[in-house]
Amino acid sequence: MKALITLYLVALSCLRASPVHCCADEQNFEFGGQDDFCAWLQPKEMWAKNEYCTLSLVGLACPDACLNCPTTRCEDADLCCRNDPTFTFKRRNGETSWCGWLTTKKKNQRKMYCDTAIENGPIIRDKCRGICDNCDDAPISAPPSPAPAPVTPWSFIVLADWHKAEYFATEPSRKTEYYIETENQIRFVNQKYGGDFVLMPGDTNGALPSESGGGKWDKEEFEKIFKPHLSVRKRIKKAGDNCYKSVKKLFLKGGYQKIYVALGDHEIGGNSWGLGNVRKIKALPAYRKAFSKWYNRDADQNLLFQEQIGLASSRPLETAFENTSYASQHKNMLIITVDVFKQMSTSFIDRTRGAGGEGTITCTVDGGHLKWFTNVLIEAKKDASIKFIIVQAHVPIIQPVRQVASSGQFMDYGE
C-alpha cells in the first residue's frame, strides 16, 4: 500500500474540553453509522445505553441521552452538578457502568454506590455529582499535576512504507551485500539526522514483485521458493522470524534503540482478503503473531509498552488488537500506534459511503478498540508531562490523497 500513510497530530480539542450546556446533546453527532446518534440513543433501554454511554466519546456528546444531566441548578452551580461524562466504574457483578446507570437504582442502593471509593481513584459521588445529590459542595478536584521539567529539544525519524525488509524473509544472512548496504544506510541516517527513535507506519516488508514476494507468505508461489516442506502457518512464522528479527537488529546496529511499527497490509499478506481465499484467511493469526513477536516484544517475549497512560491501559486489552495496538510515552510525546485492520465474518463493502471493498478485512477502529483509544486520549489530556500526541496507522483518514502503485484503501467513513 505504497504512499498511503497518514501521520497526524491529534487535536485534543476534539474531546470537547470547553463546557457545553449540561443537557444539550450534540446534534448530528455521527457514531456507529448513525447520523444523529444522540437522538437515536435517547429512547433506548438501559442495557443499550450502558453499551454506549460507557464510551467517553458518546458520554461527552450525548449527556442528556446518557442521563448525565442534573435536575436543578446546573448553570447556577457553574456546572458542578453535572456528572463527569467520561467517568466509569465497576459494578458488583464486574460490569462497567457510568453515572447515568445510577438513576435506575433505589435511593439506598444509589447511596451505597455513591459512597463507594474506587481503588486508587475518587469516590463515586465526586464524579457523579448530579445523580448522587452532591451539588451543594464545591467540586472536588484532583491535585494539579506537577509542572513538567523542561525538555531539551529532540527529534525522531519517520520511515513509512519502507518495503526493504522483504528480502530478509528468505535470506537473513548478515554477510550478504544487501544486508550490509541496508545497515550502512540506516547508520548514515542516524549519523546525519539523529533521532531518538524511528516511527514506521507499516509495510516494512513487501517490495518484491509477483506473487512470490510482496509479503504474501501464504501463497503457493512463495511456498515454491521457501521451505516447501512446512505448513502455511509455520512458513509464515519462519519468514517472520527471518524478516522482522533482521529489521530489529539492523536498526539497533544502525544506532536506534527504539522503533515503533504499525501493522500494514503487507504484514498480513497484502490486500485483498476475499472470503473465498480460505488459505489466506486462515493464515491471518499467524501473520499477526509473527509481527507482534519481533516488533512488540523483547528478547524474552515480554510485551513492550506496558506502562499505563494515567488510568488507561497501554493496550486495548481483551480485544483482537491487544498485541498490535499500543500507546507509549517518550519524553513529552505520546505515541499511539493503531492496528486498523479489522477482520469481518464476511466480505464487507459499503459503496454508498466508500467503505470496505477488500474482502473480509476492513479498516476501522470501533467497539472496545475505540473505547481504549478514546480513554488514552482523555488520560493524556490530564497529564501535564504530555505536550504532543502522535497517532500512527497505515491507512489515511482524510481524503483524497495521492497514490502510487496502491490499492487506495482508506479508513472506513473517513472525511
mmCIF file of C-alpha atoms in Angstrom:
data_model
loop_
_atom_site.group_PDB
_atom_site.id
_atom_site.type_symbol
_atom_site.label_atom_id
_atom_site.label_comp_id
_atom_site.label_asym_id
_atom_site.label_seq_id
_atom_site.Cartn_x
_atom_site.Cartn_y
_atom_site.Cartn_z
ATOM 1 C CA MET A 1 0.000 0.000 0.000
ATOM 2 C CA LYS A 2 2.695 2.384 -1.124
ATOM 3 C CA ALA A 3 2.481 6.102 -0.389
ATOM 4 C CA LEU A 4 -0.724 5.750 1.574
ATOM 5 C CA ILE A 5 0.463 6.530 5.090
ATOM 6 C CA THR A 6 -1.085 9.349 7.065
ATOM 7 C CA LEU A 7 0.787 10.608 10.086
ATOM 8 C CA TYR A 8 -1.218 13.107 12.033
ATOM 9 C CA LEU A 9 -1.255 15.043 15.269
ATOM 10 C CA VAL A 10 -4.359 14.591 17.375
ATOM 11 C CA ALA A 11 -6.024 17.829 18.313
ATOM 12 C CA LEU A 12 -7.321 17.301 21.803
ATOM 13 C CA SER A 13 -9.988 19.897 21.213
ATOM 14 C CA CYS A 14 -11.983 17.022 19.733
ATOM 15 C CA LEU A 15 -12.519 15.887 23.300
ATOM 16 C CA ARG A 16 -14.800 18.899 23.780
ATOM 17 C CA ALA A 17 -12.901 20.311 26.742
ATOM 18 C CA SER A 18 -14.989 23.513 26.562
ATOM 19 C CA PRO A 19 -18.105 23.295 28.749
ATOM 20 C CA VAL A 20 -21.425 22.940 26.971
ATOM 21 C CA HIS A 21 -24.903 23.195 28.459
ATOM 22 C CA CYS A 22 -25.267 20.150 30.659
ATOM 23 C CA CYS A 23 -28.442 18.896 28.997
ATOM 24 C CA ALA A 24 -27.672 19.689 25.380
ATOM 25 C CA ASP A 25 -26.914 16.648 23.276
ATOM 26 C CA GLU A 26 -24.775 17.337 20.263
ATOM 27 C CA GLN A 27 -26.919 17.468 17.168
ATOM 28 C CA ASN A 28 -25.884 15.368 14.168
ATOM 29 C CA PHE A 29 -23.217 13.569 16.185
ATOM 30 C CA GLU A 30 -22.152 10.647 13.972
ATOM 31 C CA PHE A 31 -21.233 7.380 15.628
ATOM 32 C CA GLY A 32 -21.562 3.715 14.745
ATOM 33 C CA GLY A 33 -23.066 4.508 11.351
ATOM 34 C CA GLN A 34 -25.843 6.673 12.877
ATOM 35 C CA ASP A 35 -26.010 10.254 11.598
ATOM 36 C CA ASP A 36 -27.764 11.650 14.698
ATOM 37 C CA PHE A 37 -26.551 9.178 17.297
ATOM 38 C CA CYS A 38 -27.728 11.023 20.423
ATOM 39 C CA ALA A 39 -31.311 11.204 19.128
ATOM 40 C CA TRP A 40 -31.110 7.515 18.243
ATOM 41 C CA LEU A 41 -29.795 6.658 21.718
ATOM 42 C CA GLN A 42 -32.280 8.809 23.662
ATOM 43 C CA PRO A 43 -35.233 6.324 23.746
ATOM 44 C CA LYS A 44 -33.127 3.175 24.095
ATOM 45 C CA GLU A 45 -33.396 0.876 27.100
ATOM 46 C CA MET A 46 -30.792 0.920 29.844
ATOM 47 C CA TRP A 47 -28.828 -2.095 28.557
ATOM 48 C CA ALA A 48 -28.289 -0.302 25.238
ATOM 49 C CA LYS A 49 -27.342 2.935 26.943
ATOM 50 C CA ASN A 50 -24.854 1.042 29.109
ATOM 51 C CA GLU A 51 -23.161 -0.301 25.980
ATOM 52 C CA TYR A 52 -22.594 3.158 24.526
ATOM 53 C CA CYS A 53 -22.624 5.669 27.399
ATOM 54 C CA THR A 54 -19.590 3.989 28.969
ATOM 55 C CA LEU A 55 -17.678 5.199 25.889
ATOM 56 C CA SER A 56 -16.208 8.584 26.763
ATOM 57 C CA LEU A 57 -16.771 9.957 23.270
ATOM 58 C CA VAL A 58 -20.505 9.192 23.492
ATOM 59 C CA GLY A 59 -20.795 10.433 27.075
ATOM 60 C CA LEU A 60 -19.303 13.776 26.080
ATOM 61 C CA ALA A 61 -21.531 14.212 23.034
ATOM 62 C CA CYS A 62 -24.796 12.850 24.469
ATOM 63 C CA PRO A 63 -25.092 13.968 28.134
ATOM 64 C CA ASP A 64 -28.907 14.056 28.055
ATOM 65 C CA ALA A 65 -29.344 10.732 26.255
ATOM 66 C CA CYS A 66 -26.865 9.206 28.715
ATOM 67 C CA LEU A 67 -28.817 10.554 31.738
ATOM 68 C CA ASN A 68 -25.861 12.625 32.868
ATOM 69 C CA CYS A 69 -27.775 15.865 33.431
ATOM 70 C CA PRO A 70 -28.760 17.128 36.879
ATOM 71 C CA THR A 71 -32.353 18.101 37.542
ATOM 72 C CA THR A 72 -31.666 21.546 39.049
ATOM 73 C CA ARG A 73 -29.170 24.389 39.308
ATOM 74 C CA CYS A 74 -26.921 23.234 36.514
ATOM 75 C CA GLU A 75 -25.923 26.675 35.323
ATOM 76 C CA ASP A 76 -26.302 28.369 38.739
ATOM 77 C CA ALA A 77 -23.816 25.921 40.191
ATOM 78 C CA ASP A 78 -21.425 26.543 37.310
ATOM 79 C CA LEU A 79 -21.933 23.001 36.069
ATOM 80 C CA CYS A 80 -20.794 21.482 39.378
ATOM 81 C CA CYS A 81 -23.913 19.299 39.425
ATOM 82 C CA ARG A 82 -23.182 17.738 36.112
ATOM 83 C CA ASN A 83 -21.914 14.183 36.158
ATOM 84 C CA ASP A 84 -18.500 13.529 34.669
ATOM 85 C CA PRO A 85 -19.430 12.082 31.254
ATOM 86 C CA THR A 86 -16.089 10.285 30.942
ATOM 87 C CA PHE A 87 -16.260 8.545 34.327
ATOM 88 C CA THR A 88 -16.969 4.807 34.561
ATOM 89 C CA PHE A 89 -16.856 2.348 37.440
ATOM 90 C CA LYS A 90 -17.175 -1.380 38.050
ATOM 91 C CA ARG A 91 -20.432 -2.735 39.444
ATOM 92 C CA ARG A 92 -20.535 -5.617 41.910
ATOM 93 C CA ASN A 93 -21.007 -8.096 39.059
ATOM 94 C CA GLY A 94 -17.847 -6.807 37.391
ATOM 95 C CA GLU A 95 -19.608 -4.993 34.549
ATOM 96 C CA THR A 96 -18.672 -1.421 33.693
ATOM 97 C CA SER A 97 -21.251 1.337 34.176
ATOM 98 C CA TRP A 98 -21.453 5.112 34.154
ATOM 99 C CA CYS A 99 -23.133 7.731 36.337
ATOM 100 C CA GLY A 100 -26.442 7.657 34.462
ATOM 101 C CA TRP A 101 -26.908 3.993 35.337
ATOM 102 C CA LEU A 102 -27.439 5.019 38.964
ATOM 103 C CA THR A 103 -30.777 6.625 38.004
ATOM 104 C CA THR A 104 -32.248 3.114 37.859
ATOM 105 C CA LYS A 105 -31.321 2.362 41.474
ATOM 106 C CA LYS A 106 -33.437 2.925 44.577
ATOM 107 C CA LYS A 107 -32.275 5.628 46.963
ATOM 108 C CA ASN A 108 -30.489 3.300 49.405
ATOM 109 C CA GLN A 109 -28.778 1.355 46.609
ATOM 110 C CA ARG A 110 -27.729 4.572 44.929
ATOM 111 C CA LYS A 111 -26.278 5.885 48.186
ATOM 112 C CA MET A 112 -24.286 2.691 48.623
ATOM 113 C CA TYR A 113 -22.708 3.157 45.196
ATOM 114 C CA CYS A 114 -22.244 6.910 45.647
ATOM 115 C CA ASP A 115 -20.292 6.353 48.863
ATOM 116 C CA THR A 116 -18.010 3.784 47.229
ATOM 117 C CA ALA A 117 -14.385 4.739 46.704
ATOM 118 C CA ILE A 118 -12.773 3.480 43.514
ATOM 119 C CA GLU A 119 -9.471 1.685 44.084
ATOM 120 C CA ASN A 120 -6.697 4.227 43.530
ATOM 121 C CA GLY A 121 -9.366 6.681 42.372
ATOM 122 C CA PRO A 122 -12.128 9.040 43.511
ATOM 123 C CA ILE A 123 -15.301 8.457 45.500
ATOM 124 C CA ILE A 124 -18.133 7.896 43.037
ATOM 125 C CA ARG A 125 -20.202 10.811 44.416
ATOM 126 C CA ASP A 126 -17.410 13.224 43.461
ATOM 127 C CA LYS A 127 -17.708 12.152 39.812
ATOM 128 C CA CYS A 128 -21.483 11.555 39.711
ATOM 129 C CA ARG A 129 -22.441 14.787 41.472
ATOM 130 C CA GLY A 130 -25.870 15.250 39.904
ATOM 131 C CA ILE A 131 -27.049 11.685 40.477
ATOM 132 C CA CYS A 132 -25.532 11.477 43.973
ATOM 133 C CA ASP A 133 -27.070 14.772 45.214
ATOM 134 C CA ASN A 134 -23.609 16.192 45.713
ATOM 135 C CA CYS A 135 -24.283 19.643 44.310
ATOM 136 C CA ASP A 136 -24.003 21.862 47.379
ATOM 137 C CA ASP A 137 -20.298 21.389 47.949
ATOM 138 C CA ALA A 138 -17.641 22.800 45.690
ATOM 139 C CA PRO A 139 -16.457 20.238 43.191
ATOM 140 C CA ILE A 140 -13.562 18.208 44.464
ATOM 141 C CA SER A 141 -10.662 18.486 42.083
ATOM 142 C CA ALA A 142 -7.665 16.237 41.853
ATOM 143 C CA PRO A 143 -4.434 17.903 42.928
ATOM 144 C CA PRO A 144 -2.798 19.566 39.941
ATOM 145 C CA SER A 145 -0.033 17.627 38.234
ATOM 146 C CA PRO A 146 3.414 18.964 38.998
ATOM 147 C CA ALA A 147 4.825 21.178 36.294
ATOM 148 C CA PRO A 148 6.875 19.055 33.908
ATOM 149 C CA ALA A 149 10.607 19.554 33.856
ATOM 150 C CA PRO A 150 11.964 21.459 30.845
ATOM 151 C CA VAL A 151 12.644 19.171 27.908
ATOM 152 C CA THR A 152 15.719 19.515 25.754
ATOM 153 C CA PRO A 153 14.720 19.687 22.074
ATOM 154 C CA TRP A 154 14.713 16.273 20.471
ATOM 155 C CA SER A 155 13.679 14.662 17.195
ATOM 156 C CA PHE A 156 12.602 11.392 15.642
ATOM 157 C CA ILE A 157 12.606 9.766 12.205
ATOM 158 C CA VAL A 158 9.535 8.702 10.213
ATOM 159 C CA LEU A 159 10.092 5.872 7.749
ATOM 160 C CA ALA A 160 6.823 4.956 6.051
ATOM 161 C CA ASP A 161 6.292 2.105 3.564
ATOM 162 C CA TRP A 162 9.923 1.086 3.794
ATOM 163 C CA HIS A 163 9.317 -2.218 1.970
ATOM 164 C CA LYS A 164 13.011 -3.012 2.206
ATOM 165 C CA ALA A 165 12.763 -5.945 4.606
ATOM 166 C CA GLU A 166 11.092 -8.472 2.301
ATOM 167 C CA TYR A 167 14.485 -9.700 1.115
ATOM 168 C CA PHE A 168 15.312 -10.917 4.623
ATOM 169 C CA ALA A 169 12.271 -13.225 4.782
ATOM 170 C CA THR A 170 14.175 -15.764 2.688
ATOM 171 C CA GLU A 171 17.751 -14.559 3.168
ATOM 172 C CA PRO A 172 18.516 -13.226 6.662
ATOM 173 C CA SER A 173 22.299 -13.633 6.486
ATOM 174 C CA ARG A 174 24.218 -10.620 7.761
ATOM 175 C CA LYS A 175 27.006 -11.335 5.282
ATOM 176 C CA THR A 176 25.075 -10.527 2.108
ATOM 177 C CA GLU A 177 25.782 -7.346 0.191
ATOM 178 C CA TYR A 178 22.129 -6.300 0.597
ATOM 179 C CA TYR A 179 22.236 -6.653 4.403
ATOM 180 C CA ILE A 180 25.490 -4.688 4.692
ATOM 181 C CA GLU A 181 24.168 -1.985 2.366
ATOM 182 C CA THR A 182 20.955 -1.645 4.402
ATOM 183 C CA GLU A 183 22.854 -1.427 7.671
ATOM 184 C CA ASN A 184 25.089 1.298 6.242
ATOM 185 C CA GLN A 185 22.053 3.261 5.045
ATOM 186 C CA ILE A 186 20.453 3.188 8.494
ATOM 187 C CA ARG A 187 23.718 4.183 10.150
ATOM 188 C CA PHE A 188 24.043 7.095 7.707
ATOM 189 C CA VAL A 189 20.539 8.342 8.571
ATOM 190 C CA ASN A 190 21.353 8.136 12.262
ATOM 191 C CA GLN A 191 24.654 9.987 11.901
ATOM 192 C CA LYS A 192 23.225 12.599 9.542
ATOM 193 C CA TYR A 193 19.829 13.280 11.109
ATOM 194 C CA GLY A 194 19.912 11.656 14.550
ATOM 195 C CA GLY A 195 16.559 10.983 16.166
ATOM 196 C CA ASP A 196 15.605 9.282 19.419
ATOM 197 C CA PHE A 197 13.637 6.583 17.618
ATOM 198 C CA VAL A 198 12.124 5.584 14.277
ATOM 199 C CA LEU A 199 8.395 5.681 13.640
ATOM 200 C CA MET A 200 7.345 3.148 10.983
ATOM 201 C CA PRO A 201 3.652 3.309 9.966
ATOM 202 C CA GLY A 202 3.504 -0.126 8.357
ATOM 203 C CA ASP A 203 4.710 -2.076 5.320
ATOM 204 C CA THR A 204 8.252 -2.720 6.445
ATOM 205 C CA ASN A 205 8.263 -5.648 4.020
ATOM 206 C CA GLY A 206 6.507 -6.445 0.742
ATOM 207 C CA ALA A 207 8.523 -4.859 -2.071
ATOM 208 C CA LEU A 208 9.404 -7.864 -4.209
ATOM 209 C CA PRO A 209 7.276 -8.162 -7.373
ATOM 210 C CA SER A 210 4.995 -11.047 -8.341
ATOM 211 C CA GLU A 211 3.047 -13.434 -6.142
ATOM 212 C CA SER A 212 6.253 -14.875 -4.678
ATOM 213 C CA GLY A 213 7.019 -11.600 -2.897
ATOM 214 C CA GLY A 214 5.080 -8.685 -1.508
ATOM 215 C CA GLY A 215 4.754 -10.181 1.958
ATOM 216 C CA LYS A 216 2.386 -12.827 0.557
ATOM 217 C CA TRP A 217 3.926 -15.624 2.551
ATOM 218 C CA ASP A 218 0.791 -17.756 2.431
ATOM 219 C CA LYS A 219 0.853 -18.054 -1.372
ATOM 220 C CA GLU A 220 1.703 -21.223 -3.269
ATOM 221 C CA GLU A 221 4.296 -19.247 -5.252
ATOM 222 C CA PHE A 222 6.129 -18.341 -2.036
ATOM 223 C CA GLU A 223 5.958 -21.966 -0.950
ATOM 224 C CA LYS A 224 7.932 -22.929 -4.070
ATOM 225 C CA ILE A 225 10.874 -20.710 -3.153
ATOM 226 C CA PHE A 226 10.906 -21.013 0.654
ATOM 227 C CA LYS A 227 10.534 -24.016 2.982
ATOM 228 C CA PRO A 228 8.083 -26.049 0.876
ATOM 229 C CA HIS A 229 8.052 -28.811 3.494
ATOM 230 C CA LEU A 230 6.448 -26.559 6.141
ATOM 231 C CA SER A 231 2.776 -25.850 6.695
ATOM 232 C CA VAL A 232 1.499 -22.400 5.746
ATOM 233 C CA ARG A 233 1.471 -21.176 9.348
ATOM 234 C CA LYS A 234 4.939 -22.492 10.121
ATOM 235 C CA ARG A 235 6.272 -20.993 6.876
ATOM 236 C CA ILE A 236 4.843 -17.587 7.843
ATOM 237 C CA LYS A 237 6.390 -17.930 11.298
ATOM 238 C CA LYS A 238 9.803 -18.727 9.826
ATOM 239 C CA ALA A 239 9.610 -15.930 7.260
ATOM 240 C CA GLY A 240 8.562 -13.521 10.022
ATOM 241 C CA ASP A 241 11.418 -14.645 12.257
ATOM 242 C CA ASN A 242 13.878 -14.032 9.421
ATOM 243 C CA CYS A 243 12.393 -10.747 8.282
ATOM 244 C CA TYR A 244 11.428 -8.923 11.457
ATOM 245 C CA LYS A 245 14.346 -10.148 13.530
ATOM 246 C CA SER A 246 16.657 -8.761 10.849
ATOM 247 C CA VAL A 247 14.864 -5.407 10.961
ATOM 248 C CA LYS A 248 15.254 -5.123 14.742
ATOM 249 C CA LYS A 249 18.957 -5.991 14.529
ATOM 250 C CA LEU A 250 19.611 -3.627 11.620
ATOM 251 C CA PHE A 251 18.148 -0.599 13.369
ATOM 252 C CA LEU A 252 19.882 -1.487 16.618
ATOM 253 C CA LYS A 253 23.244 -1.728 14.848
ATOM 254 C CA GLY A 254 22.421 1.446 12.950
ATOM 255 C CA GLY A 255 22.061 3.367 16.217
ATOM 256 C CA TYR A 256 18.338 3.233 17.001
ATOM 257 C CA GLN A 257 17.345 1.538 20.243
ATOM 258 C CA LYS A 258 13.630 2.007 19.614
ATOM 259 C CA ILE A 259 11.388 1.506 16.620
ATOM 260 C CA TYR A 260 7.615 1.873 16.757
ATOM 261 C CA VAL A 261 5.977 -0.153 13.985
ATOM 262 C CA ALA A 262 2.318 -0.094 12.932
ATOM 263 C CA LEU A 263 0.745 -3.077 11.220
ATOM 264 C CA GLY A 264 0.404 -2.575 7.461
ATOM 265 C CA ASP A 265 -1.423 -4.614 4.868
ATOM 266 C CA HIS A 266 1.802 -6.308 3.742
ATOM 267 C CA GLU A 267 2.395 -7.545 7.282
ATOM 268 C CA ILE A 268 -0.829 -9.547 6.937
ATOM 269 C CA GLY A 269 -0.288 -10.864 3.430
ATOM 270 C CA GLY A 270 -1.223 -7.830 1.337
ATOM 271 C CA ASN A 271 -4.700 -6.976 0.120
ATOM 272 C CA SER A 272 -7.193 -8.193 -0.706
ATOM 273 C CA TRP A 273 -8.682 -10.785 1.639
ATOM 274 C CA GLY A 274 -11.548 -12.329 -0.298
ATOM 275 C CA LEU A 275 -13.853 -14.718 1.519
ATOM 276 C CA GLY A 276 -13.037 -17.443 -0.991
ATOM 277 C CA ASN A 277 -9.313 -17.285 -0.229
ATOM 278 C CA VAL A 278 -9.569 -19.680 2.702
ATOM 279 C CA ARG A 279 -5.821 -20.318 2.807
ATOM 280 C CA LYS A 280 -5.083 -16.642 3.329
ATOM 281 C CA ILE A 281 -7.911 -16.030 5.811
ATOM 282 C CA LYS A 282 -6.749 -18.936 7.969
ATOM 283 C CA ALA A 283 -3.214 -17.536 7.899
ATOM 284 C CA LEU A 284 -4.144 -14.129 9.388
ATOM 285 C CA PRO A 285 -3.475 -15.117 13.036
ATOM 286 C CA ALA A 286 -0.036 -16.417 12.046
ATOM 287 C CA TYR A 287 0.784 -13.136 10.279
ATOM 288 C CA ARG A 288 -0.173 -11.045 13.304
ATOM 289 C CA LYS A 289 1.665 -13.325 15.710
ATOM 290 C CA ALA A 290 4.877 -13.119 13.649
ATOM 291 C CA PHE A 291 4.598 -9.316 13.560
ATOM 292 C CA SER A 292 3.979 -8.922 17.287
ATOM 293 C CA LYS A 293 6.707 -11.382 18.263
ATOM 294 C CA TRP A 294 9.508 -9.183 16.952
ATOM 295 C CA TYR A 295 8.144 -5.655 16.891
ATOM 296 C CA ASN A 296 6.126 -5.556 20.117
ATOM 297 C CA ARG A 297 8.023 -7.944 22.388
ATOM 298 C CA ASP A 298 11.511 -8.109 23.847
ATOM 299 C CA ALA A 299 14.035 -10.940 23.509
ATOM 300 C CA ASP A 300 12.320 -12.850 26.344
ATOM 301 C CA GLN A 301 8.930 -12.422 24.628
ATOM 302 C CA ASN A 302 7.649 -9.999 27.237
ATOM 303 C CA LEU A 303 5.347 -7.364 25.797
ATOM 304 C CA LEU A 304 6.874 -3.943 25.343
ATOM 305 C CA PHE A 305 4.969 -0.706 26.015
ATOM 306 C CA GLN A 306 3.241 -1.887 29.202
ATOM 307 C CA GLU A 307 3.244 1.343 31.201
ATOM 308 C CA GLN A 308 -0.270 2.737 31.683
ATOM 309 C CA ILE A 309 -1.275 6.159 30.387
ATOM 310 C CA GLY A 310 -2.890 7.578 33.510
ATOM 311 C CA LEU A 311 -5.731 5.199 34.337
ATOM 312 C CA ALA A 312 -5.849 3.808 30.792
ATOM 313 C CA SER A 313 -4.140 0.590 29.795
ATOM 314 C CA SER A 314 -1.304 0.916 27.319
ATOM 315 C CA ARG A 315 -3.017 -1.694 25.116
ATOM 316 C CA PRO A 316 -6.655 -2.470 24.194
ATOM 317 C CA LEU A 317 -6.953 -5.495 26.447
ATOM 318 C CA GLU A 318 -9.484 -8.221 25.649
ATOM 319 C CA THR A 319 -9.762 -7.120 22.030
ATOM 320 C CA ALA A 320 -8.360 -8.618 18.839
ATOM 321 C CA PHE A 321 -5.810 -5.784 18.811
ATOM 322 C CA GLU A 322 -4.270 -6.152 22.265
ATOM 323 C CA ASN A 323 -0.939 -7.306 20.793
ATOM 324 C CA THR A 324 -0.761 -4.903 17.840
ATOM 325 C CA SER A 325 -2.138 -1.567 19.137
ATOM 326 C CA TYR A 326 -0.426 0.290 21.963
ATOM 327 C CA ALA A 327 0.358 3.664 23.499
ATOM 328 C CA SER A 328 3.767 4.665 24.821
ATOM 329 C CA GLN A 329 5.170 7.912 26.153
ATOM 330 C CA HIS A 330 8.599 9.147 25.099
ATOM 331 C CA LYS A 331 9.691 12.285 26.946
ATOM 332 C CA ASN A 332 6.932 14.870 26.337
ATOM 333 C CA MET A 333 5.245 12.972 23.499
ATOM 334 C CA LEU A 334 2.659 10.190 23.500
ATOM 335 C CA ILE A 335 2.871 7.760 20.577
ATOM 336 C CA ILE A 336 -0.314 5.810 19.853
ATOM 337 C CA THR A 337 0.136 3.013 17.344
ATOM 338 C CA VAL A 338 -3.110 1.601 15.986
ATOM 339 C CA ASP A 339 -3.773 -1.623 14.098
ATOM 340 C CA VAL A 340 -6.745 -0.627 11.933
ATOM 341 C CA PHE A 341 -7.142 -3.907 10.026
ATOM 342 C CA LYS A 342 -10.332 -5.469 11.387
ATOM 343 C CA GLN A 343 -11.354 -8.952 10.286
ATOM 344 C CA MET A 344 -15.063 -9.321 9.498
ATOM 345 C CA SER A 345 -17.059 -12.524 9.363
ATOM 346 C CA THR A 346 -17.911 -11.908 5.718
ATOM 347 C CA SER A 347 -16.816 -9.674 2.855
ATOM 348 C CA PHE A 348 -17.683 -6.056 3.607
ATOM 349 C CA ILE A 349 -18.368 -3.178 1.248
ATOM 350 C CA ASP A 350 -20.439 -0.015 1.563
ATOM 351 C CA ARG A 351 -20.369 1.517 -1.905
ATOM 352 C CA THR A 352 -22.515 4.495 -0.918
ATOM 353 C CA ARG A 353 -20.106 5.665 1.773
ATOM 354 C CA GLY A 354 -16.920 4.265 0.245
ATOM 355 C CA ALA A 355 -16.089 1.742 2.961
ATOM 356 C CA GLY A 356 -14.638 -1.754 2.775
ATOM 357 C CA GLY A 357 -14.108 -3.349 -0.597
ATOM 358 C CA GLU A 358 -11.090 -5.501 0.274
ATOM 359 C CA GLY A 359 -12.888 -8.664 1.316
ATOM 360 C CA THR A 360 -13.119 -9.694 4.948
ATOM 361 C CA ILE A 361 -10.576 -7.120 6.156
ATOM 362 C CA THR A 362 -11.738 -3.542 6.555
ATOM 363 C CA CYS A 363 -10.024 -0.544 8.140
ATOM 364 C CA THR A 364 -11.722 0.855 11.217
ATOM 365 C CA VAL A 365 -11.417 1.442 14.961
ATOM 366 C CA ASP A 366 -14.600 0.597 16.851
ATOM 367 C CA GLY A 367 -16.061 -1.159 19.891
ATOM 368 C CA GLY A 368 -13.610 -1.862 22.712
ATOM 369 C CA HIS A 369 -10.741 -0.764 20.494
ATOM 370 C CA LEU A 370 -12.285 2.698 20.094
ATOM 371 C CA LYS A 371 -13.110 2.913 23.795
ATOM 372 C CA TRP A 372 -9.477 2.204 24.661
ATOM 373 C CA PHE A 373 -8.263 4.790 22.139
ATOM 374 C CA THR A 374 -10.627 7.451 23.496
ATOM 375 C CA ASN A 375 -9.674 6.757 27.104
ATOM 376 C CA VAL A 376 -5.972 7.029 26.262
ATOM 377 C CA LEU A 377 -6.600 10.486 24.756
ATOM 378 C CA ILE A 378 -8.602 11.579 27.790
ATOM 379 C CA GLU A 379 -5.925 10.400 30.217
ATOM 380 C CA ALA A 380 -3.199 12.024 28.117
ATOM 381 C CA LYS A 381 -5.054 15.324 28.261
ATOM 382 C CA LYS A 382 -4.859 15.225 32.066
ATOM 383 C CA ASP A 383 -1.101 14.631 32.085
ATOM 384 C CA ALA A 384 0.927 17.833 32.140
ATOM 385 C CA SER A 385 4.032 15.948 31.024
ATOM 386 C CA ILE A 386 2.435 15.102 27.654
ATOM 387 C CA LYS A 387 2.650 18.043 25.260
ATOM 388 C CA PHE A 388 2.298 16.247 21.950
ATOM 389 C CA ILE A 389 0.355 13.251 20.710
ATOM 390 C CA ILE A 390 1.084 11.370 17.521
ATOM 391 C CA VAL A 391 -1.159 8.624 16.212
ATOM 392 C CA GLN A 392 0.167 6.321 13.538
ATOM 393 C CA ALA A 393 -1.801 3.831 11.463
ATOM 394 C CA HIS A 394 -1.259 2.506 7.978
ATOM 395 C CA VAL A 395 -4.202 3.969 6.075
ATOM 396 C CA PRO A 396 -5.282 7.602 5.637
ATOM 397 C CA ILE A 397 -8.371 9.085 7.255
ATOM 398 C CA ILE A 398 -8.625 12.303 5.262
ATOM 399 C CA GLN A 399 -9.307 12.030 1.539
ATOM 400 C CA PRO A 400 -8.293 12.454 -1.214
ATOM 401 C CA VAL A 401 -4.613 11.526 -1.181
ATOM 402 C CA ARG A 402 -2.086 10.900 -3.920
ATOM 403 C CA GLN A 403 -1.326 7.259 -4.525
ATOM 404 C CA VAL A 404 1.267 5.270 -6.446
ATOM 405 C CA ALA A 405 1.034 1.505 -7.037
ATOM 406 C CA SER A 406 -1.606 1.360 -4.311
ATOM 407 C CA SER A 407 -4.967 -0.275 -3.675
ATOM 408 C CA GLY A 408 -6.249 3.037 -2.348
ATOM 409 C CA GLN A 409 -7.582 1.526 0.880
ATOM 410 C CA PHE A 410 -8.864 4.115 3.374
ATOM 411 C CA MET A 411 -10.135 4.214 6.905
ATOM 412 C CA ASP A 412 -13.866 3.477 6.762
ATOM 413 C CA TYR A 413 -16.060 6.576 6.850
ATOM 414 C CA GLY A 414 -13.094 8.943 6.804
ATOM 415 C CA GLU A 415 -13.504 12.542 5.784
#
